[in-house]
Structures are given as structure tokens and as C-alpha cells.
């Protein structure tokens, strides 16, 4: 008995290693006003704890002619960010909300045509230096919207996607591959989103909580916790991640600067206590409101169109000029770990 007790005393304790929280990101959409402007903004968000970044490569732009690749810029960006300790996600939007993005000579080619899948395989081979620097890869953005009224094309894409996952699992086993849709609570075609995710190793979601039946109107900031807990529970053993998270500060969207700040507080605190093995990362969409990209509204424009414009123009944590909103002050407060 004494010997057994001594053995227990001498045996090393197996301490469960605490899970690290999810990676945090914010889109650094600062206008290029000189060589150092973008770098200064990047360093600023890094100081707030944001170490996650998204890179995007257009297949049609990167392969202007068959087997001719233009990848130097993205290879350089990926390598520099990884050397700085960043966590990276790569997006290759084969589809986006309303368009396909494939090389021009494949425009009319079905997604499950062997010609297209062979070319995609070669393109992914050419991207190997970038894929070695990223942790996750999305092969579509807002894909549930694109395929909502295209059932035949959806089936063809699913076959292409399954083949790409198998190809990359053999080539780079640690790389997690998925497709980005709106979160189920926000998708206008949740059954399409579910089909796209059916065999995905990881679930990528865009999240901007909106009221069903009231176009472009924000739900209460508090819904984030319930929504994300439900998504984690439904995912089972598969990890989830949020490449795009956003919330308007505009009264047109039923919100306010104070409500946006509350959303940021809830968002940051949820991440602080989440398990980074189950929720890999979350990136807030924009650091700054973008400058207007569309002509001013004409008299008589619909309420839905006014709300849509307001949403797109007021998602930043700062105004377009760089002036901080309350949401940015909340972001900094949570970064400093100040509890209220």
C-alpha cells in the first residue's frame, strides 16, 4: 500500500491544457494614402489583439490564360503576415452573391465538368506556397444566395467541392476547407446553406443579425450569444468560424452608435470565453465605414433601398474619416480587459 502511494506521488500530474480563445480579426479597409498608411493601420489593430487576417484571390485574375499564374503578390502578403505571427484565412470565391469567378475560357463550363475540376486542381497546386501559410480555405462567398435558384448548378458545385476537399486533404491534411454562407439565422435559403455545408470539414458563416421580414433592420445585439451557442451545438464535432461579422450604427437600420458598441462588447466577450478548437476565428468586417460607392438616392427611393445603403455605409468601427465611433472605444476597452 505504501509503495502504491509513493508511485502516485511520483507520477507526473496530467493537467488539461486550457483551450486558447478563437483568433480575432478586423478588416483593415484604410485608403492607401502613401506607403505607410496601410502598415500603420495594420499595426494599430494588431495592438488591440487582432491577429487574424483574410486574403482573397480571384481565380480569373490569377489565371488570365490557361496555366499562366499571377500569384506573386498574394504569396508575398501571406508570407509576411505569417512571419509576423498572424493566423490567415484564404478565400477563393468560385461563386459570390450573384456571380461565378472562373477563368474566362471556362465561363460556360459546368462546375462538375472534368475540364474545370482538372484546372482547379492545377490552380491549387500553383497556390501551394500560399496554402502552406494559411489555416483555412473557403471556396465560395455568399454561396447560399448564389445557388438559391440554381439547383442543378448547386449539385454540380457540390461534386466539385467534394473533389477539392479530398484532393486537399491528401495534399495538405491540416488545411480546413469549407464554403462561406450566411449564418442559418440570416440566410434567405437556409436549406441551400445546409446542403453546401453537408460534408464540409469546417462551417464558415457571415453574421449580421437582421430582423426577418424587415429588410436590413438589425436585431437586438444580445441575440449574438443565443445564435452562436446554437450554431456551436448544431455543428457537433465540426469547428465553425466567422469570416465576416458586422452590425450597423445607423438609425435607418433600427440601430444606433450605442447599440453597435453593445454588439462589439458582446462579440468580444463571447470570443474571450469560447474554445478556439470549436470556434476557430471571427473577423469584424470593417475598421472604417467605406466611402459612398453608389450615386446618391433619388427622391422616391424605397425604404428597403434606403436601409440597404445605410447598412453598407455604417458597418465600420470608425467613420470613413477615421473618427472613432463608440464601437471602437468598446473594442479598445475589451482589448485592455477592462470590466464594467
Short mmCIF file of N, CA and C in Angstrom, two decimals, residues 8 112 228 301 306:
data_model
loop_
_atom_site.label_atom_id
_atom_site.label_comp_id
_atom_site.label_asym_id
_atom_site.label_seq_id
_atom_site.Cartn_x
_atom_site.Cartn_y
_atom_site.Cartn_z
N UNK A 8 2.00 6.95 -6.78
CA UNK A 8 1.05 8.02 -7.10
C UNK A 8 1.69 9.39 -6.89
N UNK A 112 -19.01 20.61 -62.52
CA UNK A 112 -18.56 19.21 -62.42
C UNK A 112 -17.97 18.67 -63.70
N UNK A 228 -24.99 32.11 -31.57
CA UNK A 228 -23.71 31.42 -31.70
C UNK A 228 -23.65 30.15 -30.86
N UNK A 301 -37.05 56.81 -53.51
CA UNK A 301 -36.42 55.50 -53.32
C UNK A 301 -37.14 54.74 -52.22
N UNK A 306 -33.17 52.45 -49.02
CA UNK A 306 -32.53 53.37 -48.07
C UNK A 306 -31.83 52.59 -46.96
#
